[in-house]
Tab-separated table of C-alpha atoms (C1' of nucleotides) in Angstrom:
chain	number	residue	atom	x	y	z
A	1	MET	CA	127.774	84.311	37.160
A	2	THR	CA	130.808	82.109	37.173
A	3	GLY	CA	131.658	82.367	33.462
A	4	PRO	CA	134.882	83.963	32.428
A	5	ASP	CA	134.464	87.502	31.059
A	6	PHE	CA	136.772	87.541	28.241
A	7	ASP	CA	135.341	88.394	24.917
A	8	LEU	CA	134.657	85.191	22.669
A	9	SER	CA	136.691	86.846	19.895
A	10	GLN	CA	139.867	86.452	21.870
A	11	LEU	CA	139.422	82.962	22.265
A	12	LYS	CA	142.185	81.012	20.238
A	13	LEU	CA	140.755	77.902	19.219
A	14	PRO	CA	142.958	75.350	18.280
A	15	GLU	CA	141.601	74.647	14.897
A	16	PRO	CA	138.954	76.959	13.525
A	17	GLN	CA	138.256	74.696	10.738
A	18	GLN	CA	137.000	72.360	13.379
A	19	LEU	CA	134.026	73.883	14.421
A	20	GLU	CA	133.357	75.097	10.772
A	21	ALA	CA	133.338	71.441	9.752
A	22	TYR	CA	130.797	70.577	12.670
A	23	PHE	CA	128.377	73.589	11.947
A	24	ALA	CA	128.425	73.200	8.074
A	25	LEU	CA	127.531	69.371	8.865
A	26	THR	CA	124.773	70.191	11.257
A	27	GLU	CA	123.369	72.988	9.196
A	28	ALA	CA	123.417	70.885	5.929
A	29	VAL	CA	121.806	67.844	7.574
A	30	SER	CA	119.003	70.062	8.988
A	31	LEU	CA	118.213	71.628	5.536
A	32	LEU	CA	118.328	68.057	4.130
A	33	GLN	CA	116.117	66.635	6.845
A	34	HIS	CA	113.546	69.320	6.512
A	35	GLN	CA	113.098	68.837	2.792
A	36	VAL	CA	112.938	64.971	3.051
A	37	GLU	CA	110.337	65.463	5.793
A	38	GLN	CA	108.116	67.194	3.445
A	39	GLN	CA	108.583	64.526	0.781
A	40	LEU	CA	107.929	61.738	3.031
A	41	ARG	CA	104.763	63.399	4.458
A	42	ALA	CA	103.290	64.213	1.017
A	43	GLU	CA	104.063	61.099	-0.744
A	44	GLY	CA	103.563	58.518	1.987
A	45	GLY	CA	102.049	60.226	5.054
A	46	ILE	CA	104.711	59.237	7.205
A	47	SER	CA	107.425	61.089	9.297
A	48	THR	CA	111.285	60.778	8.888
A	49	VAL	CA	111.217	58.796	11.996
A	50	GLN	CA	108.630	56.339	10.736
A	51	PHE	CA	110.228	55.941	7.550
A	52	GLN	CA	113.434	55.158	9.465
A	53	ILE	CA	111.672	52.620	11.362
A	54	LEU	CA	110.128	51.117	8.352
A	55	MET	CA	113.565	50.948	6.491
A	56	ALA	CA	115.120	48.919	9.432
A	57	LEU	CA	112.091	46.633	9.658
A	58	ASN	CA	112.319	46.344	5.943
A	59	GLY	CA	115.702	44.993	5.935
A	60	ALA	CA	115.634	42.932	9.118
A	61	GLY	CA	111.949	41.746	9.145
A	62	GLN	CA	111.495	42.136	12.809
A	63	LEU	CA	113.261	43.649	15.563
A	64	THR	CA	112.951	44.229	19.332
A	65	MET	CA	111.734	47.844	20.633
A	66	THR	CA	115.390	47.985	21.898
A	67	GLN	CA	116.984	47.203	18.774
A	68	LEU	CA	114.955	49.615	16.885
A	69	ALA	CA	115.536	52.547	19.168
A	70	ASP	CA	119.224	52.032	19.036
A	71	GLY	CA	118.908	51.570	15.388
A	72	VAL	CA	117.223	54.930	14.789
A	73	VAL	CA	118.724	56.860	17.792
A	74	TYR	CA	115.393	57.527	19.464
A	75	SER	CA	114.163	57.510	23.152
A	76	ARG	CA	112.536	54.321	24.250
A	77	SER	CA	109.213	56.043	25.088
A	78	GLY	CA	109.338	57.808	21.751
A	79	LEU	CA	109.616	54.731	19.967
A	80	THR	CA	106.731	53.216	21.930
A	81	TYR	CA	104.518	56.159	20.684
A	82	GLN	CA	105.712	55.873	17.024
A	83	ALA	CA	105.314	52.040	17.041
A	84	GLY	CA	101.953	52.701	18.224
A	85	LEU	CA	101.105	54.958	15.331
A	86	LEU	CA	102.431	52.610	12.894
A	87	GLU	CA	100.457	49.499	14.204
A	88	LYS	CA	97.277	51.467	14.061
A	89	ALA	CA	98.172	52.436	10.758
A	90	GLY	CA	98.643	48.710	9.754
A	91	LEU	CA	102.248	49.162	8.741
A	92	VAL	CA	103.787	47.136	11.463
A	93	THR	CA	102.493	44.727	14.224
A	94	ARG	CA	103.741	44.054	17.774
A	95	GLY	CA	103.773	40.835	19.586
A	96	PRO	CA	105.571	38.993	22.322
A	97	SER	CA	108.846	37.386	21.528
A	98	PRO	CA	108.818	33.540	22.146
A	99	GLU	CA	112.480	33.830	23.745
A	100	ASP	CA	111.900	36.449	26.115
A	101	GLU	CA	108.501	37.219	27.396
A	102	ARG	CA	109.333	40.958	28.221
A	103	ALA	CA	110.640	41.663	24.638
A	104	THR	CA	108.291	43.153	22.026
A	105	LEU	CA	108.844	42.097	18.469
A	106	VAL	CA	108.008	44.546	15.921
A	107	ALA	CA	107.552	43.296	12.409
A	108	ILE	CA	106.785	44.981	9.034
A	109	THR	CA	103.602	44.165	7.331
A	110	PRO	CA	102.912	43.799	3.612
A	111	LYS	CA	101.431	47.153	3.601
A	112	GLY	CA	104.263	48.449	5.392
A	113	ARG	CA	106.453	47.285	2.473
A	114	ASP	CA	104.273	48.863	0.189
A	115	THR	CA	104.523	52.262	1.553
A	116	VAL	CA	108.499	51.798	1.540
A	117	ALA	CA	108.255	50.972	-1.985
A	118	LYS	CA	106.068	54.052	-2.513
A	119	VAL	CA	108.077	56.626	-0.964
A	120	LEU	CA	111.511	55.314	-1.554
A	121	PRO	CA	111.752	56.619	-5.215
A	122	GLY	CA	110.689	59.973	-4.199
A	123	HIS	CA	113.123	59.922	-1.081
A	124	ILE	CA	116.022	58.867	-3.369
A	125	GLU	CA	114.958	61.590	-5.903
A	126	VAL	CA	115.071	64.273	-3.080
A	127	THR	CA	118.476	63.091	-1.657
A	128	ARG	CA	119.688	63.085	-5.349
A	129	ARG	CA	118.668	66.409	-6.085
A	130	LEU	CA	119.852	67.962	-2.825
A	131	LEU	CA	122.980	65.906	-1.861
A	132	TYR	CA	124.315	63.909	-4.825
A	133	GLU	CA	123.707	66.689	-7.355
A	134	ALA	CA	125.983	68.805	-5.139
A	135	VAL	CA	128.619	66.164	-4.585
A	136	PRO	CA	130.947	64.332	-7.205
A	137	ALA	CA	130.930	60.588	-7.017
A	138	ALA	CA	134.156	60.658	-5.532
A	139	ASP	CA	133.623	63.072	-2.732
A	140	LEU	CA	130.346	61.130	-2.035
A	141	ARG	CA	132.363	57.954	-1.486
A	142	ARG	CA	134.603	59.835	1.036
A	143	LEU	CA	131.691	61.320	2.672
A	144	ARG	CA	130.268	57.933	3.216
A	145	ASP	CA	133.525	56.634	4.590
A	146	ILE	CA	134.194	59.497	7.017
A	147	MET	CA	130.684	59.443	8.235
A	148	SER	CA	130.531	55.813	8.639
A	149	ARG	CA	133.864	55.999	10.982
A	150	VAL	CA	132.406	58.768	12.778
A	151	ARG	CA	129.134	56.646	13.441
A	152	ASP	CA	131.096	53.651	14.499
A	153	HIS	CA	133.275	55.926	16.493
A	154	ILE	CA	130.513	57.303	18.492
A	155	ARG	CA	128.730	54.028	19.038
A	156	GLU	CA	132.027	52.660	20.733
A	157	GLU	CA	132.122	55.454	23.095
A	158	PRO	CA	130.957	54.470	26.696
A	159	PRO	CA	127.967	56.967	27.472
A	160	ARG	CA	130.085	59.479	29.272
A	161	SER	CA	128.002	59.775	32.360
A	162	ALA	CA	126.804	56.295	32.611
A	163	ALA	CA	128.867	54.521	35.031
A	164	PRO	CA	131.003	51.945	33.190
A	165	ARG	CA	129.050	48.846	33.274
A	166	ARG	CA	131.125	46.804	35.540
A	167	ARG	CA	129.889	43.772	37.326
A	168	ARG	CA	129.742	44.229	40.881
A	169	THR	CA	133.232	43.668	42.401
A	170	SER	CA	132.545	40.281	44.626
B	1	MET	CA	97.001	50.447	-2.100
B	2	THR	CA	98.723	51.912	-5.207
B	3	GLY	CA	101.905	51.029	-4.273
B	4	PRO	CA	104.000	48.418	-6.522
B	5	ASP	CA	103.870	45.073	-5.093
B	6	PHE	CA	107.412	44.149	-6.015
B	7	ASP	CA	110.033	43.263	-3.192
B	8	LEU	CA	112.317	45.986	-2.279
B	9	SER	CA	115.191	43.731	-2.633
B	10	GLN	CA	114.408	43.894	-6.421
B	11	LEU	CA	114.667	47.592	-6.513
B	12	LYS	CA	117.914	48.310	-8.571
B	13	LEU	CA	119.205	51.546	-7.168
B	14	PRO	CA	121.247	53.585	-9.504
B	15	GLU	CA	124.108	53.931	-6.882
B	16	PRO	CA	123.488	52.071	-3.705
B	17	GLN	CA	126.464	53.770	-2.197
B	18	GLN	CA	124.190	56.959	-2.364
B	19	LEU	CA	121.627	55.792	0.005
B	20	GLU	CA	124.782	54.576	2.278
B	21	ALA	CA	126.099	57.965	2.581
B	22	TYR	CA	122.806	59.622	3.104
B	23	PHE	CA	122.052	57.156	6.045
B	24	ALA	CA	125.547	57.145	7.682
B	25	LEU	CA	125.363	61.104	7.461
B	26	THR	CA	122.078	61.370	9.159
B	27	GLU	CA	122.874	58.403	11.796
B	28	ALA	CA	126.158	59.925	12.646
B	29	VAL	CA	124.789	63.439	12.925
B	30	SER	CA	121.930	62.242	15.179
B	31	LEU	CA	124.322	60.534	17.515
B	32	LEU	CA	126.509	63.576	17.713
B	33	GLN	CA	123.647	65.757	18.326
B	34	HIS	CA	122.328	63.654	21.056
B	35	GLN	CA	125.778	63.931	22.947
B	36	VAL	CA	125.968	67.626	22.381
B	37	GLU	CA	122.574	68.315	23.717
B	38	GLN	CA	123.540	66.499	27.030
B	39	GLN	CA	126.794	68.532	27.523
B	40	LEU	CA	125.052	72.082	26.723
B	41	ARG	CA	122.161	71.122	29.000
B	42	ALA	CA	124.656	69.956	31.816
B	43	GLU	CA	127.137	72.908	31.599
B	44	GLY	CA	125.125	75.733	30.599
B	45	GLY	CA	121.512	74.911	31.051
B	46	ILE	CA	120.586	75.466	27.344
B	47	SER	CA	119.471	73.263	24.490
B	48	THR	CA	121.080	72.874	21.102
B	49	VAL	CA	118.818	75.155	19.532
B	50	GLN	CA	119.494	77.915	22.020
B	51	PHE	CA	123.114	77.343	21.545
B	52	GLN	CA	122.733	77.828	17.914
B	53	ILE	CA	120.740	81.206	18.428
B	54	LEU	CA	123.221	82.356	21.004
B	55	MET	CA	126.211	81.655	18.527
B	56	ALA	CA	124.719	83.159	15.708
B	57	LEU	CA	124.172	86.437	17.663
B	58	ASN	CA	127.506	86.154	19.382
B	59	GLY	CA	128.804	86.782	15.985
B	60	ALA	CA	126.340	89.295	14.713
B	61	GLY	CA	125.451	91.193	17.717
B	62	GLN	CA	121.727	91.410	16.782
B	63	LEU	CA	119.600	90.041	14.203
B	64	THR	CA	115.955	89.904	13.348
B	65	MET	CA	113.796	87.128	14.007
B	66	THR	CA	113.592	86.011	10.330
B	67	GLN	CA	117.394	86.226	9.914
B	68	LEU	CA	117.684	84.118	13.013
B	69	ALA	CA	115.007	81.498	11.927
B	70	ASP	CA	116.741	81.239	8.578
B	71	GLY	CA	120.277	80.982	9.923
B	72	VAL	CA	119.228	78.283	12.514
B	73	VAL	CA	116.808	76.233	10.255
B	74	TYR	CA	113.938	76.510	12.572
B	75	SER	CA	110.305	77.623	12.218
B	76	ARG	CA	109.166	81.053	12.925
B	77	SER	CA	106.835	80.066	15.659
B	78	GLY	CA	109.486	77.703	17.420
B	79	LEU	CA	112.006	80.617	17.460
B	80	THR	CA	109.405	83.052	18.993
B	81	TYR	CA	109.070	80.391	21.757
B	82	GLN	CA	112.829	79.836	22.305
B	83	ALA	CA	113.664	83.804	22.113
B	84	GLY	CA	111.044	83.973	24.789
B	85	LEU	CA	112.889	81.577	26.858
B	86	LEU	CA	116.184	83.112	26.349
B	87	GLU	CA	114.792	86.636	27.147
B	88	LYS	CA	113.400	85.374	30.494
B	89	ALA	CA	116.573	83.953	31.182
B	90	GLY	CA	118.394	87.185	30.430
B	91	LEU	CA	120.495	86.039	27.627
B	92	VAL	CA	118.791	88.001	24.966
B	93	THR	CA	116.996	91.161	24.685
B	94	ARG	CA	114.000	91.837	22.175
B	95	GLY	CA	113.188	95.301	20.713
B	96	PRO	CA	111.816	97.040	17.768
B	97	SER	CA	113.727	97.679	14.712
B	98	PRO	CA	114.346	101.587	14.079
B	99	GLU	CA	114.128	100.750	10.293
B	100	ASP	CA	111.099	98.709	10.044
B	101	GLU	CA	108.540	98.738	12.441
B	102	ARG	CA	107.234	95.021	11.948
B	103	ALA	CA	110.872	93.766	12.620
B	104	THR	CA	111.858	92.291	16.090
B	105	LEU	CA	115.627	92.749	16.808
B	106	VAL	CA	117.139	90.171	19.040
B	107	ALA	CA	120.359	91.020	20.702
B	108	ILE	CA	122.789	89.114	22.855
B	109	THR	CA	123.491	90.277	26.452
B	110	PRO	CA	126.686	90.273	28.221
B	111	LYS	CA	125.171	87.270	30.248
B	112	GLY	CA	124.282	85.689	27.044
B	113	ARG	CA	128.058	86.130	25.942
B	114	ASP	CA	129.063	84.571	29.302
B	115	THR	CA	127.014	81.682	28.835
B	116	VAL	CA	128.439	80.827	25.165
B	117	ALA	CA	131.941	81.435	26.750
B	118	LYS	CA	131.105	78.956	29.573
B	119	VAL	CA	129.749	76.036	27.378
B	120	LEU	CA	131.894	76.614	24.262
B	121	PRO	CA	134.930	74.832	25.528
B	122	GLY	CA	133.092	71.838	26.563
B	123	HIS	CA	131.311	71.964	23.202
B	124	ILE	CA	134.535	71.960	21.505
B	125	GLU	CA	135.762	69.181	23.569
B	126	VAL	CA	132.763	66.896	22.919
B	127	THR	CA	132.981	67.476	19.170
B	128	ARG	CA	136.769	66.744	19.591
B	129	ARG	CA	136.235	63.609	21.031
B	130	LEU	CA	133.364	62.429	18.901
B	131	LEU	CA	134.010	64.015	15.477
B	132	TYR	CA	137.773	65.403	15.219
B	133	GLU	CA	139.224	62.319	16.984
B	134	ALA	CA	137.764	59.979	14.370
B	135	VAL	CA	138.582	61.992	11.443
B	136	PRO	CA	141.884	62.835	10.286
B	137	ALA	CA	142.568	66.594	9.636
B	138	ALA	CA	142.890	66.297	5.816
B	139	ASP	CA	139.340	64.365	5.850
B	140	LEU	CA	138.054	66.944	8.280
B	141	ARG	CA	138.827	69.637	5.782
B	142	ARG	CA	137.337	67.680	3.023
B	143	LEU	CA	134.141	67.187	4.985
B	144	ARG	CA	133.881	70.775	5.772
B	145	ASP	CA	134.176	71.601	2.068
B	146	ILE	CA	131.900	68.893	0.962
B	147	MET	CA	129.085	70.194	3.682
B	148	SER	CA	129.619	73.697	2.905
B	149	ARG	CA	128.760	72.952	-0.699
B	150	VAL	CA	125.849	70.846	0.040
B	151	ARG	CA	124.418	73.593	2.503
B	152	ASP	CA	124.714	76.267	-0.095
B	153	HIS	CA	123.239	74.219	-2.678
B	154	ILE	CA	120.146	73.243	-0.814
B	155	ARG	CA	119.960	77.137	0.175
B	156	GLU	CA	119.831	78.014	-3.331
B	157	GLU	CA	117.155	75.633	-4.270
B	158	PRO	CA	113.734	77.162	-4.833
B	159	PRO	CA	111.346	75.636	-1.954
B	160	ARG	CA	110.011	72.995	-4.522
B	161	SER	CA	106.195	73.403	-3.406
B	162	ALA	CA	106.199	77.313	-2.906
B	163	ALA	CA	105.099	78.905	-6.292
B	164	PRO	CA	108.194	80.339	-8.022
B	165	ARG	CA	107.768	83.860	-6.500
B	166	ARG	CA	107.184	85.457	-9.874
B	167	ARG	CA	105.509	88.923	-10.092
B	168	ARG	CA	102.065	88.761	-11.105
B	169	THR	CA	102.142	88.728	-14.998
B	170	SER	CA	100.540	91.996	-15.705
C	1	DA	C1'	95.436	108.734	-1.314
C	2	DC	C1'	93.430	104.026	-1.835
C	3	DA	C1'	93.001	99.415	-2.266
C	4	DC	C1'	95.606	95.029	-1.970
C	5	DA	C1'	99.242	91.780	-1.780
C	6	DT	C1'	103.569	90.952	0.987
C	7	DT	C1'	106.104	90.776	5.092
C	8	DG	C1'	107.584	89.977	10.011
C	9	DC	C1'	106.157	88.326	14.052
C	10	DT	C1'	103.131	86.177	17.470
C	11	DT	C1'	99.311	83.203	19.153
C	12	DC	C1'	96.820	78.949	18.959
C	13	DG	C1'	96.029	74.039	18.931
C	14	DA	C1'	97.488	69.559	17.894
C	15	DA	C1'	101.242	66.433	17.627
C	16	DT	C1'	105.530	64.666	19.135
C	17	DT	C1'	109.375	64.548	22.088
C	18	DC	C1'	112.078	63.079	26.358
C	19	DG	C1'	113.042	61.328	31.023
C	20	DA	C1'	111.504	59.531	35.271
C	21	DA	C1'	108.753	56.469	37.247
C	22	DG	C1'	106.272	51.987	37.028
C	23	DC	C1'	105.345	47.062	35.894
C	24	DA	C1'	106.553	42.609	34.710
C	25	DG	C1'	109.667	39.074	33.077
C	26	DG	C1'	114.356	37.220	33.724
C	27	DT	C1'	118.833	36.204	36.297
C	28	DA	C1'	122.230	35.352	39.871
C	29	DG	C1'	123.766	34.045	44.488
C	30	DG	C1'	122.612	31.762	48.609
D	1	DC	C1'	112.685	28.918	46.427
D	2	DC	C1'	113.773	33.674	47.946
D	3	DT	C1'	115.837	37.822	47.917
D	4	DA	C1'	117.754	41.390	45.140
D	5	DC	C1'	119.094	43.137	41.077
D	6	DC	C1'	118.792	43.702	36.212
D	7	DT	C1'	116.335	44.358	31.424
D	8	DG	C1'	112.423	45.591	28.275
D	9	DC	C1'	108.916	48.158	27.555
D	10	DT	C1'	104.856	51.079	28.467
D	11	DT	C1'	102.763	55.278	31.068
D	12	DC	C1'	102.903	59.683	32.607
D	13	DG	C1'	103.675	64.617	32.795
D	14	DA	C1'	106.177	68.612	31.072
D	15	DA	C1'	108.468	70.765	27.421
D	16	DT	C1'	109.115	71.509	22.574
D	17	DT	C1'	107.819	71.515	18.076
D	18	DC	C1'	105.214	72.951	13.672
D	19	DG	C1'	101.823	74.884	10.578
D	20	DA	C1'	97.589	77.626	10.284
D	21	DA	C1'	95.594	81.597	11.404
D	22	DG	C1'	95.677	86.400	12.966
D	23	DC	C1'	97.718	91.149	13.282
D	24	DA	C1'	100.277	95.415	12.223
D	25	DA	C1'	103.510	97.669	9.254
D	26	DT	C1'	105.216	97.935	4.163
D	27	DG	C1'	105.370	97.904	-0.458
D	28	DT	C1'	103.014	98.393	-5.095
D	29	DG	C1'	100.065	100.104	-8.611
D	30	DT	C1'	96.911	103.164	-10.324
DNA sequence: ACACATTGCTTCGAATTCGAAGCAGGTAGG
DNA sequence: CCTACCTGCTTCGAATTCGAAGCAATGTGT
């Protein structure tokens, strides 16, 4: 074991409130996601990921697999699997892109839009009950601003361990 | 299909900012979790769930499986699996409770504490870079307060579909 | 003490997840 | 055009996840 042998309780953290914020954040979101999962499954027979995919497509009409995977924060292979399920269920279609023969364009079907329309009210109701109800409107706006900033900040980050995509130095 | 046939774009949401807050929240947390996962795996060979379990035990010393599962927001069976892995790795021990013969007490080992001590600095560093860096201290405090409130609010909720645990009406 | 619901945990099977490897289309330099 | 690399997606295998069912210990009412 190469680890230090001091007791954790002696670890003086710069800002203990920081970890608290992080833990409260992840715990609350876990609880929230869990309830949302139940509602989506019960009312629409879809999972959270599938709902996210459908919501993304509902706004954009059609997207490539890569765009979708990036949008919903999902592995490529996982998305292939989910897109397969959605296609089998008739909620999306997959076809080649006219521009790039490699790309797969995923498009939402009318049935897919129906599903979104069917589950969205319940989805909003659940989030209202669990999230909005606990947070005054002013704080909700702050929350949105803060988390939007965090999201953008993380998206900007270069993937730490992936070599900075520099062109070959010629 | 029983779904309404109107276009989603016509759906007048009470507060469009609400969904935005929810989506920004889940997206940011997904991105954050993803990076944290990499760091924990790389530096300590443990997953996020395992880290959460160790952190809970690091504070409490020992907990029952149920207490752990509730604390970490995880299925019972999933926790059994993870506790098995952690025990095999020598980071925790499992034993019967003196008070309740059914209960399994999970306790953290010195090696488990070493692991926490080993990964925690890196964990803090990642969250600092991705979360704290993007959020001024004042907002971070607000974020903590808001999400703590949300967490408590959800925990209070009766599990919607589970019958209100009323005693048999005699 | 005796039934019977409840609680705490594990086992089981099916579904989902990810990364690594593979395949085909696209692109750049000579 | 040829070689080499890059990109977009899928396939594959291994690990993880959950809920349902099962098992043992507790609690409750009579």
